[in-house]
PDB file of C-alpha atoms in Angstrom:
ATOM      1  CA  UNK Y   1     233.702 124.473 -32.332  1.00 69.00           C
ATOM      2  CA  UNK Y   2     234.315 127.911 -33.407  1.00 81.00           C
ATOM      3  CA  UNK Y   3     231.737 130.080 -31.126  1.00 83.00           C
ATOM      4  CA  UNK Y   4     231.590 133.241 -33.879  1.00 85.00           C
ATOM      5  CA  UNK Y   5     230.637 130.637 -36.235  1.00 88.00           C
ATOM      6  CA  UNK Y   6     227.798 129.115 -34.225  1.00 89.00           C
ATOM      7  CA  UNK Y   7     226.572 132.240 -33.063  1.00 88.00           C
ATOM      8  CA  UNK Y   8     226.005 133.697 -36.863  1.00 89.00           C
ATOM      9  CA  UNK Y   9     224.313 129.968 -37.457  1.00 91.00           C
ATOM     10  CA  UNK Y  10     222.116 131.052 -34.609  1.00 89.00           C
ATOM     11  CA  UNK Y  11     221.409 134.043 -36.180  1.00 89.00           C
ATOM     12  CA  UNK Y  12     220.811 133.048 -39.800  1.00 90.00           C
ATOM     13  CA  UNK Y  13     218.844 130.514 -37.859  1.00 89.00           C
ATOM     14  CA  UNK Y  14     216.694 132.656 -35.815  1.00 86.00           C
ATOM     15  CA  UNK Y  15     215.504 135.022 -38.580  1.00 87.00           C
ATOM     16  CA  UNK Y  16     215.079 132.544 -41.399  1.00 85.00           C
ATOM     17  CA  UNK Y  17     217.791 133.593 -43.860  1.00 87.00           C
ATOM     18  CA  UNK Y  18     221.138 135.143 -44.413  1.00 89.00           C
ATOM     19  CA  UNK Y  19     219.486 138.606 -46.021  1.00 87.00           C
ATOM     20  CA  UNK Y  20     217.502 138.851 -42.964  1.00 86.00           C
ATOM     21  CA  UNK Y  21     219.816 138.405 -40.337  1.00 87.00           C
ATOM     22  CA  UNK Y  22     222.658 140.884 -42.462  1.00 88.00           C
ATOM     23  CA  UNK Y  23     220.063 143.417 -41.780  1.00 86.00           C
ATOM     24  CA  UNK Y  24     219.730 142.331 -38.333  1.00 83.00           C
ATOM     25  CA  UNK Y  25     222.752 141.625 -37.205  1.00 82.00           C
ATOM     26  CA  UNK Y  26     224.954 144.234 -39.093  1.00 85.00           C
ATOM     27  CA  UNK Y  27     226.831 141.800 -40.471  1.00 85.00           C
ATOM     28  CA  UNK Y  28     227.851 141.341 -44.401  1.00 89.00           C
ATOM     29  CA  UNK Y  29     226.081 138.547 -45.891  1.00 89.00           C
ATOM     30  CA  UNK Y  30     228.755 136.773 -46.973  1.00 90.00           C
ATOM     31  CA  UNK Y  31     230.171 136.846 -43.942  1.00 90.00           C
ATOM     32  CA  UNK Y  32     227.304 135.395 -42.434  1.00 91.00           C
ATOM     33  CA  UNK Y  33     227.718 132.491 -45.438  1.00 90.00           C
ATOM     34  CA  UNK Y  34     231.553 131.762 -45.263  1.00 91.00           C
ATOM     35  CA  UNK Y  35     230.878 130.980 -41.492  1.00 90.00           C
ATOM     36  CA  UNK Y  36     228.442 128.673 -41.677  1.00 92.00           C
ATOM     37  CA  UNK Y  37     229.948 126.513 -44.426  1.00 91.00           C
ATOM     38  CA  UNK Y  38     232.724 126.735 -42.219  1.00 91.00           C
ATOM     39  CA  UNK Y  39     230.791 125.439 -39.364  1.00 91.00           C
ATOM     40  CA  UNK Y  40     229.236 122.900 -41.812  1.00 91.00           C
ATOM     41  CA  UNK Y  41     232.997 121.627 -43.200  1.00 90.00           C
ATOM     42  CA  UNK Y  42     234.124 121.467 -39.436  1.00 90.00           C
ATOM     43  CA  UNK Y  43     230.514 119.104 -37.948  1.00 90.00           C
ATOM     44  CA  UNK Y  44     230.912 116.964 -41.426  1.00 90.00           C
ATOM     45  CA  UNK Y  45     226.956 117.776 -41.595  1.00 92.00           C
ATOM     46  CA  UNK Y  46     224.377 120.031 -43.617  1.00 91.00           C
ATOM     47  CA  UNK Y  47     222.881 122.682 -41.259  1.00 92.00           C
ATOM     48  CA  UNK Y  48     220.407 123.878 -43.821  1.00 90.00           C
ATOM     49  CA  UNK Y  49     218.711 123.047 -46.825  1.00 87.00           C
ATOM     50  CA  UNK Y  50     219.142 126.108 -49.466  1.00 79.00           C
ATOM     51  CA  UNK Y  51     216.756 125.670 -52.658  1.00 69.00           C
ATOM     52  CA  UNK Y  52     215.252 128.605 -54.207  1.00 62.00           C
ATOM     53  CA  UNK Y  53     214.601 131.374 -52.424  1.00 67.00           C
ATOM     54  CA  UNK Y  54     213.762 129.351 -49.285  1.00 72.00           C
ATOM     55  CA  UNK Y  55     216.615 128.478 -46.606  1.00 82.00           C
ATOM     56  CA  UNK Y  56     215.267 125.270 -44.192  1.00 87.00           C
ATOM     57  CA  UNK Y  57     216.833 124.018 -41.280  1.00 90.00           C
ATOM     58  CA  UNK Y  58     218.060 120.566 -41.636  1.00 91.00           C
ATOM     59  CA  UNK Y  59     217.058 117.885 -38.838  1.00 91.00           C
ATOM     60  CA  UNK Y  60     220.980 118.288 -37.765  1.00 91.00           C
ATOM     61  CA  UNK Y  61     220.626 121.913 -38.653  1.00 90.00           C
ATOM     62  CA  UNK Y  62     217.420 122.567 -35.954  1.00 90.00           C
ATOM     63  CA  UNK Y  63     219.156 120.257 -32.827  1.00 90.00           C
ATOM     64  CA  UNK Y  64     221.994 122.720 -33.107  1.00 90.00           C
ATOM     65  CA  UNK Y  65     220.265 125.429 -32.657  1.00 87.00           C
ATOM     66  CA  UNK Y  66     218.420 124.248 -30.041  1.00 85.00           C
ATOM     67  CA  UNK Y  67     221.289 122.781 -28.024  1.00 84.00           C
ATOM     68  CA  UNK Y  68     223.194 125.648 -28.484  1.00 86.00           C
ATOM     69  CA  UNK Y  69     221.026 128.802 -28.756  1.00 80.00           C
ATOM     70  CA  UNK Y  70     220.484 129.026 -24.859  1.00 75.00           C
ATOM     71  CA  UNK Y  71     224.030 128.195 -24.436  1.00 78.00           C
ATOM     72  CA  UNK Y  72     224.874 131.136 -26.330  1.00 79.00           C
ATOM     73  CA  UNK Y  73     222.588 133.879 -24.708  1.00 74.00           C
ATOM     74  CA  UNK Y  74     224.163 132.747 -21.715  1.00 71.00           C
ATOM     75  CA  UNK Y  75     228.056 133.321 -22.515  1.00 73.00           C
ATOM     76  CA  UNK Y  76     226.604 136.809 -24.045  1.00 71.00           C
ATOM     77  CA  UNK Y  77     225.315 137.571 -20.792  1.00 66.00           C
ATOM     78  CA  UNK Y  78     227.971 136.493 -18.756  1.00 65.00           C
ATOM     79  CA  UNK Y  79     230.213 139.314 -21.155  1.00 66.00           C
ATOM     80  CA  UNK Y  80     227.801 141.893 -19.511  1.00 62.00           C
ATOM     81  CA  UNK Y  81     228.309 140.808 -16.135  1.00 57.00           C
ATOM     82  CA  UNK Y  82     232.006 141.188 -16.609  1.00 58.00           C
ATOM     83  CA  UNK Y  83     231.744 144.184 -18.526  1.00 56.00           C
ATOM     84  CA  UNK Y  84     230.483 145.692 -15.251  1.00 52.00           C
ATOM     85  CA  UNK Y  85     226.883 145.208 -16.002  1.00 52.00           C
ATOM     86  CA  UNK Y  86     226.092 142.869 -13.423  1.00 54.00           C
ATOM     87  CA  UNK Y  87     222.141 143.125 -12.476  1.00 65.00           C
ATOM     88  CA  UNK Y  88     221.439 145.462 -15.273  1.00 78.00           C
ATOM     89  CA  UNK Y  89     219.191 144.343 -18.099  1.00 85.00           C
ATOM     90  CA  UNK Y  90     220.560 144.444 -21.279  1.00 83.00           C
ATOM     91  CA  UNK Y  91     220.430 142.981 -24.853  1.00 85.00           C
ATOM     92  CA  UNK Y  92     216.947 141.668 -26.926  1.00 89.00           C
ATOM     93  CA  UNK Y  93     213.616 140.739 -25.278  1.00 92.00           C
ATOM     94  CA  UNK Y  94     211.065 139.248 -27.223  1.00 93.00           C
ATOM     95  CA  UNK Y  95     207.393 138.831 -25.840  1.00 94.00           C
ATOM     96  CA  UNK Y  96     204.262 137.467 -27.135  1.00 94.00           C
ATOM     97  CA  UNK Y  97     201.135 138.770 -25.528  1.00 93.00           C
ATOM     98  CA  UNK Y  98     197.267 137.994 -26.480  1.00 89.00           C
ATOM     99  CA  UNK Y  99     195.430 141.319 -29.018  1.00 86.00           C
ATOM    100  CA  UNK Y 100     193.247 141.983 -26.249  1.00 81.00           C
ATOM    101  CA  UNK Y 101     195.731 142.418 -23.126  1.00 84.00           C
ATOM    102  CA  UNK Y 102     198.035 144.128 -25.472  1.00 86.00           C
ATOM    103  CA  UNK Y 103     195.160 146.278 -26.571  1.00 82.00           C
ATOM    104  CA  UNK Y 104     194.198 146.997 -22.722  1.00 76.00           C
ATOM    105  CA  UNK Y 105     197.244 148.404 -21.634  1.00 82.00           C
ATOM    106  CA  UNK Y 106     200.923 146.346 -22.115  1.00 89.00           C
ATOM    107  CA  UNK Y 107     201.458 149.504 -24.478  1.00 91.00           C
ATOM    108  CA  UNK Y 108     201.760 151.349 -21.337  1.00 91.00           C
ATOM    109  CA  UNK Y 109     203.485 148.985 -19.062  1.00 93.00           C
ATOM    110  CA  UNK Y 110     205.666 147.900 -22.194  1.00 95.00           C
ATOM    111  CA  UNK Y 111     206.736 151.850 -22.267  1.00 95.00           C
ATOM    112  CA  UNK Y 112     207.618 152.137 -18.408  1.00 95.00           C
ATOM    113  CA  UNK Y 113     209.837 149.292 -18.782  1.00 96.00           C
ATOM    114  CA  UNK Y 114     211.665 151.058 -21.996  1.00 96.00           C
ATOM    115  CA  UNK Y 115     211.861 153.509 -19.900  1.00 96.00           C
ATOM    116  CA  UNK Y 116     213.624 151.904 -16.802  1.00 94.00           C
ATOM    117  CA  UNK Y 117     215.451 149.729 -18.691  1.00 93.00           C
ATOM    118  CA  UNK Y 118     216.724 151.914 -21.868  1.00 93.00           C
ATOM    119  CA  UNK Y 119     219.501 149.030 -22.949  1.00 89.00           C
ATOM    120  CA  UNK Y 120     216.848 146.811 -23.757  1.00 92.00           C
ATOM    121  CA  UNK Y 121     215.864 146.131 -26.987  1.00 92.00           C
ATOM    122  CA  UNK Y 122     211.766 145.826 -26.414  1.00 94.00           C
ATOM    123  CA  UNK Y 123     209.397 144.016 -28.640  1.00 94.00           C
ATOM    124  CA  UNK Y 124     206.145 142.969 -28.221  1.00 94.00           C
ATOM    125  CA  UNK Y 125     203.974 140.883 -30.348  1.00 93.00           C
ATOM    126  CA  UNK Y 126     200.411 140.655 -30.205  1.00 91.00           C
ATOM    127  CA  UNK Y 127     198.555 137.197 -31.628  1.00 87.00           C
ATOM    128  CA  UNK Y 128     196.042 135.039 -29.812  1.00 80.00           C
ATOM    129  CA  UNK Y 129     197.828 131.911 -31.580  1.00 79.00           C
ATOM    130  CA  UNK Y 130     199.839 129.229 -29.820  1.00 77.00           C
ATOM    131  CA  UNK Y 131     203.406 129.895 -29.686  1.00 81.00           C
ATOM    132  CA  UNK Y 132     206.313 128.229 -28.715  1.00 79.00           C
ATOM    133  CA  UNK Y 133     209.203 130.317 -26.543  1.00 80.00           C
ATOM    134  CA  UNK Y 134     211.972 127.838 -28.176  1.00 73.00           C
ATOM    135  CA  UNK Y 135     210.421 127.697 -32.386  1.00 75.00           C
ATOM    136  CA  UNK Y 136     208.856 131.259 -32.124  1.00 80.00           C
ATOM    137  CA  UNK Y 137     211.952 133.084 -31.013  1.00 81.00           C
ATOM    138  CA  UNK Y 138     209.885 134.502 -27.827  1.00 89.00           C
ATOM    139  CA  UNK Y 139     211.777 135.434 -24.647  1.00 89.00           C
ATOM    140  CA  UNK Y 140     208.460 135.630 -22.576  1.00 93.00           C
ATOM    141  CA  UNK Y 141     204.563 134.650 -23.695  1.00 93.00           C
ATOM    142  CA  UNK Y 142     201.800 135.679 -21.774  1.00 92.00           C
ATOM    143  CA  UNK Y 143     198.846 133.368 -21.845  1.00 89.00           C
ATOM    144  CA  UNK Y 144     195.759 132.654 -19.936  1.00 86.00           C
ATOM    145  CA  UNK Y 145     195.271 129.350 -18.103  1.00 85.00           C
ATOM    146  CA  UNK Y 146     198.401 127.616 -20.419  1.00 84.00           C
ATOM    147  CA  UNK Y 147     198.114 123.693 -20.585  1.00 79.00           C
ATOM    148  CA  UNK Y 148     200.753 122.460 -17.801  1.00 77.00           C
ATOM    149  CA  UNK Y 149     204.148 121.978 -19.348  1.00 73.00           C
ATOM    150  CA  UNK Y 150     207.198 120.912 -18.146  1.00 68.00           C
ATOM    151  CA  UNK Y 151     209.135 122.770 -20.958  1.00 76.00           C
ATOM    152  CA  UNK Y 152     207.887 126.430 -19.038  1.00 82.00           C
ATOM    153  CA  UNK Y 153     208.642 127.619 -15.848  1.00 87.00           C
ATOM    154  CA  UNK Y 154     206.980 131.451 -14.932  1.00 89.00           C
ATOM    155  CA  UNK Y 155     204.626 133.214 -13.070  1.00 90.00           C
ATOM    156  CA  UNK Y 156     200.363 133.725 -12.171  1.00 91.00           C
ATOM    157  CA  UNK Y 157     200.355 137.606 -12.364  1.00 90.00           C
ATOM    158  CA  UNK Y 158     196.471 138.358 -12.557  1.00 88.00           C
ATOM    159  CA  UNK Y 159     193.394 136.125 -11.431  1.00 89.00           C
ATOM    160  CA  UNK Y 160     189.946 136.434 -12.653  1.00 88.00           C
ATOM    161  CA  UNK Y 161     186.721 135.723 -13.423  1.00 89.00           C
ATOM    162  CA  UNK Y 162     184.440 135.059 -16.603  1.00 91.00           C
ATOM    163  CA  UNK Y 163     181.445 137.255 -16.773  1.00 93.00           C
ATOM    164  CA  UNK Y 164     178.918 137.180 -19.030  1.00 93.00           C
ATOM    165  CA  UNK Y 165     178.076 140.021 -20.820  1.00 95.00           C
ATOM    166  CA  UNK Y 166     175.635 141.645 -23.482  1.00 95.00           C
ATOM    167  CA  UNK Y 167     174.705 145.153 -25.163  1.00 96.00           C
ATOM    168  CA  UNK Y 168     172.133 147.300 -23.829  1.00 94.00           C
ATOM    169  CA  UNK Y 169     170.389 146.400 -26.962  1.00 91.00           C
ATOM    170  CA  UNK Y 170     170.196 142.819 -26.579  1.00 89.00           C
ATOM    171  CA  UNK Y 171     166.349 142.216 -25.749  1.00 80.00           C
ATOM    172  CA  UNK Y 172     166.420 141.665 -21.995  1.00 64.00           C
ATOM    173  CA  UNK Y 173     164.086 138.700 -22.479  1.00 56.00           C
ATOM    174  CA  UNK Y 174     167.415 137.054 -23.825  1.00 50.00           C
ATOM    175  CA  UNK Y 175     168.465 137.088 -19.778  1.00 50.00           C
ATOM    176  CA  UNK Y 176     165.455 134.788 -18.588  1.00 58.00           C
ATOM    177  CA  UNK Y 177     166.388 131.183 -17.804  1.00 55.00           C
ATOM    178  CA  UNK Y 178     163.749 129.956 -19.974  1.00 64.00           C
ATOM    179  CA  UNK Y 179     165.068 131.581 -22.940  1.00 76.00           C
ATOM    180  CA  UNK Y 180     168.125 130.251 -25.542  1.00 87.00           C
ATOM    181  CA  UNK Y 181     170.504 133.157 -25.840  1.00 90.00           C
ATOM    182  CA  UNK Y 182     172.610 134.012 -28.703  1.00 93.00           C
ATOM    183  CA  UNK Y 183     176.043 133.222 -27.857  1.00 94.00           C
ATOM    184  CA  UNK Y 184     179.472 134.137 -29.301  1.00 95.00           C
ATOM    185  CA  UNK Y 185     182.414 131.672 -28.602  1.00 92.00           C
ATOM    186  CA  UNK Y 186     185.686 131.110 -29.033  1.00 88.00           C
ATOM    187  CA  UNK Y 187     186.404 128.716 -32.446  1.00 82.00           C
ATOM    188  CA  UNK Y 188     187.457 125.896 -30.060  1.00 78.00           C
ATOM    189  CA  UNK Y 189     184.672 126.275 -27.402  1.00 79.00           C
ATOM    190  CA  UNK Y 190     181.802 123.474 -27.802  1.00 75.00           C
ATOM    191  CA  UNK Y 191     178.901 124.805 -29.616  1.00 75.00           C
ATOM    192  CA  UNK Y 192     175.244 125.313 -28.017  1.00 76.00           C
ATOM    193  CA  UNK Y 193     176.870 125.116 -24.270  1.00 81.00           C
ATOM    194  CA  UNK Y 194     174.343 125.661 -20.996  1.00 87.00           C
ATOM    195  CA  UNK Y 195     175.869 128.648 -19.105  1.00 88.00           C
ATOM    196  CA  UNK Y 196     175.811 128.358 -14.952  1.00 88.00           C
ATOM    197  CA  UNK Y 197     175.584 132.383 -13.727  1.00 86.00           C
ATOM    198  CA  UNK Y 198     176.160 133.366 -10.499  1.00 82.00           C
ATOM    199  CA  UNK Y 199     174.536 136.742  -9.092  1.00 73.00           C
ATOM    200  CA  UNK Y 200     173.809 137.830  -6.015  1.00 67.00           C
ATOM    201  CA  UNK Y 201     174.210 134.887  -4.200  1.00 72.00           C
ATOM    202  CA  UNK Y 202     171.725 133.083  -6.491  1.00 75.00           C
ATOM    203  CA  UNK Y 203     172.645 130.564  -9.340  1.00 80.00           C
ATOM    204  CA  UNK Y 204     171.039 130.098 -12.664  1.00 81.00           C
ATOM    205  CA  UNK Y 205     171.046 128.289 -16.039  1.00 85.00           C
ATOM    206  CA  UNK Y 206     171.098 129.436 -19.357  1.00 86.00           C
ATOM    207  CA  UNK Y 207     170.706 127.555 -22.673  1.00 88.00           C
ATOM    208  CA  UNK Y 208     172.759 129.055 -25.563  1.00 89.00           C
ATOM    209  CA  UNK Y 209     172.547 129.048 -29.245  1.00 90.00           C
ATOM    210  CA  UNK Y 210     176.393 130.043 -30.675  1.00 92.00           C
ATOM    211  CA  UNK Y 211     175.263 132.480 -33.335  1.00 93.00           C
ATOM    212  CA  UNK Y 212     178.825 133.489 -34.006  1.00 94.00           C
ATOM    213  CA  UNK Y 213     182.608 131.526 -33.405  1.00 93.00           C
ATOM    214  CA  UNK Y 214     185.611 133.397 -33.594  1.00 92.00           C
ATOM    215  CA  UNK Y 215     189.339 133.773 -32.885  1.00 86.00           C
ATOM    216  CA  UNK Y 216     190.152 135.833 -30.515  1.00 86.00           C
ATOM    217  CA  UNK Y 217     188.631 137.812 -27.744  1.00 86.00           C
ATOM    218  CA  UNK Y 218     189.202 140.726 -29.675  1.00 87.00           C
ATOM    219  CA  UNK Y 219     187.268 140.139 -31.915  1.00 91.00           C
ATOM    220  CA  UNK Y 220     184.442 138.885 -29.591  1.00 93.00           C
ATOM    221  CA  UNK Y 221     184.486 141.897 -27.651  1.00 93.00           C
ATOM    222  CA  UNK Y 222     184.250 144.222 -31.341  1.00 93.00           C
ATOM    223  CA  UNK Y 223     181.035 141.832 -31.524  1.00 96.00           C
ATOM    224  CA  UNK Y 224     179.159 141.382 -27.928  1.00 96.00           C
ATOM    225  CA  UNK Y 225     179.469 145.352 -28.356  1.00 96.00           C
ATOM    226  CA  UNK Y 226     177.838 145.585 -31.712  1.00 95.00           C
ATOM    227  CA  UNK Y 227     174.878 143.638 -30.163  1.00 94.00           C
ATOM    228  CA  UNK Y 228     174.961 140.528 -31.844  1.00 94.00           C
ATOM    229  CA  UNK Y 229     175.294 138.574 -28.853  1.00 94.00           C
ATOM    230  CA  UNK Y 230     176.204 137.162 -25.191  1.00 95.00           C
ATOM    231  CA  UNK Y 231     179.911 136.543 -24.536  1.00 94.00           C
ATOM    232  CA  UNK Y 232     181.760 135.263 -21.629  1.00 93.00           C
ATOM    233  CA  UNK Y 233     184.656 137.296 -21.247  1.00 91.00           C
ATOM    234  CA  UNK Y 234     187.350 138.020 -18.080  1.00 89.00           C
ATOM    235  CA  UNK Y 235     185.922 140.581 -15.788  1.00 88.00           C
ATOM    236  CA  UNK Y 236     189.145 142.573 -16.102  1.00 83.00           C
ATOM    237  CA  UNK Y 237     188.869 143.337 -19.886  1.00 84.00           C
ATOM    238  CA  UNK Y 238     185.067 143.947 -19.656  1.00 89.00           C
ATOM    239  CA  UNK Y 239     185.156 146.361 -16.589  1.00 87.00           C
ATOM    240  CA  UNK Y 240     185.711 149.778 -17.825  1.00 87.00           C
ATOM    241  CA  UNK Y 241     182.574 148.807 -20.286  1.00 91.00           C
ATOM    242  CA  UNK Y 242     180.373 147.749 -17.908  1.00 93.00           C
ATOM    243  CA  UNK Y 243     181.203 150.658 -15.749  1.00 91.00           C
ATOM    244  CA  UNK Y 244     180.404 153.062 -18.863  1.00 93.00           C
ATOM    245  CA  UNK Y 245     176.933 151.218 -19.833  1.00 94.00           C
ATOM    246  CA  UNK Y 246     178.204 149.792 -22.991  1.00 95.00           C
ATOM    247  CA  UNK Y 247     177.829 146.393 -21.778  1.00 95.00           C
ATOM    248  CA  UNK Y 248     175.388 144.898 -18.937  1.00 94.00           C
ATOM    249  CA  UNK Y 249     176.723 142.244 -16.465  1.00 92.00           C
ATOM    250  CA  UNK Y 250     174.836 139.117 -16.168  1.00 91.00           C
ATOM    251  CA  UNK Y 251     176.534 137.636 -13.990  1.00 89.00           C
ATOM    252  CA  UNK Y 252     179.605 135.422 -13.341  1.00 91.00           C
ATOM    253  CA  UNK Y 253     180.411 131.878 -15.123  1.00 88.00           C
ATOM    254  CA  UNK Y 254     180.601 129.603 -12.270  1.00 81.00           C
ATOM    255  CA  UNK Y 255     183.671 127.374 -12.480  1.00 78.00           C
ATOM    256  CA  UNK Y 256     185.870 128.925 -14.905  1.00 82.00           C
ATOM    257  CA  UNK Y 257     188.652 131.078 -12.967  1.00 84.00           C
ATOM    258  CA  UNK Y 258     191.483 132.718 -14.945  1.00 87.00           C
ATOM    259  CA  UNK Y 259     195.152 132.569 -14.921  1.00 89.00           C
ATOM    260  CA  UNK Y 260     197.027 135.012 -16.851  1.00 89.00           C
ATOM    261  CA  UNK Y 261     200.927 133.616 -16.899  1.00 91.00           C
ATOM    262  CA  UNK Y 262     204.252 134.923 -17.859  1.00 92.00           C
ATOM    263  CA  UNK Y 263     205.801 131.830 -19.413  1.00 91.00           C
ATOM    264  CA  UNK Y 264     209.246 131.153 -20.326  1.00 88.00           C
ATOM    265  CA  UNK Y 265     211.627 128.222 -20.938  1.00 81.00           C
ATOM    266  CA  UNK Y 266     212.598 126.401 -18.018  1.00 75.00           C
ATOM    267  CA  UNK Y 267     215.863 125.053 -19.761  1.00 67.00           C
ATOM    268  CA  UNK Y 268     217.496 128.708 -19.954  1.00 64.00           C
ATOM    269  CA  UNK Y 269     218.882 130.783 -17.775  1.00 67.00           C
ATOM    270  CA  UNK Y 270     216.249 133.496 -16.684  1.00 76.00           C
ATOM    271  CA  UNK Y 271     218.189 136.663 -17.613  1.00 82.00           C
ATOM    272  CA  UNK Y 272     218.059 139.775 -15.375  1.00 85.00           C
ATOM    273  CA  UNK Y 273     215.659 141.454 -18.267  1.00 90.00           C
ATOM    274  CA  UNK Y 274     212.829 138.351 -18.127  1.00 91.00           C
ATOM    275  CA  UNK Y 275     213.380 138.713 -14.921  1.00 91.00           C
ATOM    276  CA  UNK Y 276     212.567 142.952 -15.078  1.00 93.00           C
ATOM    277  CA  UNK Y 277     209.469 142.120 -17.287  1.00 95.00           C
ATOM    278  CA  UNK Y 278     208.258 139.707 -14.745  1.00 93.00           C
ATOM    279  CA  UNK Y 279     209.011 141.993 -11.538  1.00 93.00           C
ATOM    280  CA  UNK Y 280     207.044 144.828 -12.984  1.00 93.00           C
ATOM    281  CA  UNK Y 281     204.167 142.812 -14.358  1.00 92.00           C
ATOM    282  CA  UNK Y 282     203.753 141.309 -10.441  1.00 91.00           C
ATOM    283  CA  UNK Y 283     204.295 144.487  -9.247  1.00 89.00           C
ATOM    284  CA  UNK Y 284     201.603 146.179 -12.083  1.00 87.00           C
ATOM    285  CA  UNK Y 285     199.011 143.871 -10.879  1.00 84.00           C
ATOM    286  CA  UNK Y 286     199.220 143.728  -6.736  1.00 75.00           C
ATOM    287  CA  UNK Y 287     197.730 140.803  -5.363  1.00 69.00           C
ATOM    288  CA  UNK Y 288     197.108 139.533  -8.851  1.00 65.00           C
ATOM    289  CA  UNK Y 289     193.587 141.034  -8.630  1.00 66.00           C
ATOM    290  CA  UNK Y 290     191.552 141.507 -11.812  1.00 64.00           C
ATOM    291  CA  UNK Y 291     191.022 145.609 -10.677  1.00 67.00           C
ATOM    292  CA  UNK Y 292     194.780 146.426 -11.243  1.00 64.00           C
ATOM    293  CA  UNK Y 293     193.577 145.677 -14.963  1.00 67.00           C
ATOM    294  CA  UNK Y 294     190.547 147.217 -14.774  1.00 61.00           C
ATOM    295  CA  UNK Y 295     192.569 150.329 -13.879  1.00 65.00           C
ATOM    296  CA  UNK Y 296     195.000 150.030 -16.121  1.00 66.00           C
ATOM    297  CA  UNK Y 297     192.538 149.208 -19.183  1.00 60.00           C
ATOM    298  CA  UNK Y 298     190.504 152.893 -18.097  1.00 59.00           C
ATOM    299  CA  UNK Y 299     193.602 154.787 -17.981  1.00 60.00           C
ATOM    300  CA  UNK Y 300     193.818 154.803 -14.513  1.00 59.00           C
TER     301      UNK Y 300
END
């Protein structure tokens, strides 16, 4: 199988079109054609489906690419190591990241690793949807408490708590345990839930009525601030708030720890720049403690 071949299939693959991977690749868009017909006439199968202005990845088409896409980043890298670049990260790294920890300060640890590692090509995306490493074209995702999957293999780099937290201007008789508070959730969290605080070594239960479901913590945070509400939220993200008076602590949500992980596929070879990411994100957050964040949300 001719390997220039495969590798612009990858690419015309990977960024949904032959227009779009010309621009990313460099290379003419008929060159990036000719190959893959080529690769087409040589398999004696279709590799994508081209209608309109749409270009779809044919069942044969998408088990290519994912038999052969990890193979590929691997010969690339094995090039560096005998072009002398052996240890040195180098090449394209892709992460995903939830808005709210990119909002809090992966900006600035994003920027220190540009900055150690200048032959890196650094993105970082920001959505609180599910994505997949392999589908999504992500290198690394950072997640909090992921399902268990064998498909990723990575690291616990922070640990927290959920707090719950309200504005100043919440009436305080919202905080007695007789009282229902108004509640906003994540879309998936069950509606009208019974909160279990603990403070001071004493425990408590609060009803809740969800007065408003949304998507993202983001957004929730943009909200408990504007008063309309309780949220539970990770003490990291809430910290430098609470310490400025914008929001009161109520106290923590017993039994629900938090995990934040750097994921990545366990079927490729971790190259020496996931690897980078992953050193200075344990080394960001010593001990994995939720004040590193704190810190680093302030400024600090």
């Amino acid at each position: 199988m001719d390997l220039l071949a495969l590798a612009d299939f990858n690419d015309v693959a990977r960024h949904g079109g032959f227009g779009r991977a010309a621009r990313a690749t460099g290379r003419p868009k008929a060159t990036l054609s000719r190959r893959v017909r080529q690769l087409e006439d040589a398999l004696g199968v279709r590799l994508f489906e081209r209608g309109g202005h749409t270009l779809r990845l044919t069942p044969e088409g998408r088990e290519l690419q994912e038999r052969t896409q990890s193979l590929l980043e691997h010969i690339d890298e094995v090039g560096e190591v005998l072009r002398g670049g052996i240890g040195t990260p180098r090449g394209r790294l892709r992460i995903s990241a939830p808005v709210l920890f990119g909002q809090r300060g992966l900006g600035r640890i994003a920027a220190d690793y540009a900055l150690a590692y200048p032959q890196v090509q650094l993105e970082v995306v920001t959505e609180d949807r599910f994505v997949d490493p392999v589908d999504d074209d992500f290198d690394l995702v950072i997640r909090a408490n992921p399902d268990p999957s064998t498909d990723l293999a990575g690291r616990c780099f922070l640990r927290d708590v959920m707090v719950v937290v309200a504005a100043p201007s919440l009436p305080r008789s919202a905080g007695r345990s007789d009282a229902v508070v108004p509640a906003i959730t994540l879309s998936r969290t069950p509606s009208d839930a019974t909160w279990q605080l603990s403070r001071a070594r004493s425990v408590r239960r609060i009803a809740t009525s969800t007065v408003l479901r949304l998507s993202s913590m983001a957004m929730i945070h943009d909200a408990v601030i504007a008063g309309v509400g309780a949220a539970a939220m990770p003490r990291s993200l809430v910290q430098p708030d609470i310490d400025a008076g914008r929001l009161l602590d109520w106290g923590v949500l017993a039994d629900h720890p938090v995990e934040v992980w750097a994921l990545y596929p366990s079927h490729r070879h971790l190259s020496a720049r996931v690897a980078a990411f992953v050193k200075l994100l344990l080394d960001r957050f010593e001990n994995a403690s939720p004040g590193a964040f704190a810190r680093l949300s302030s400024g600090k």
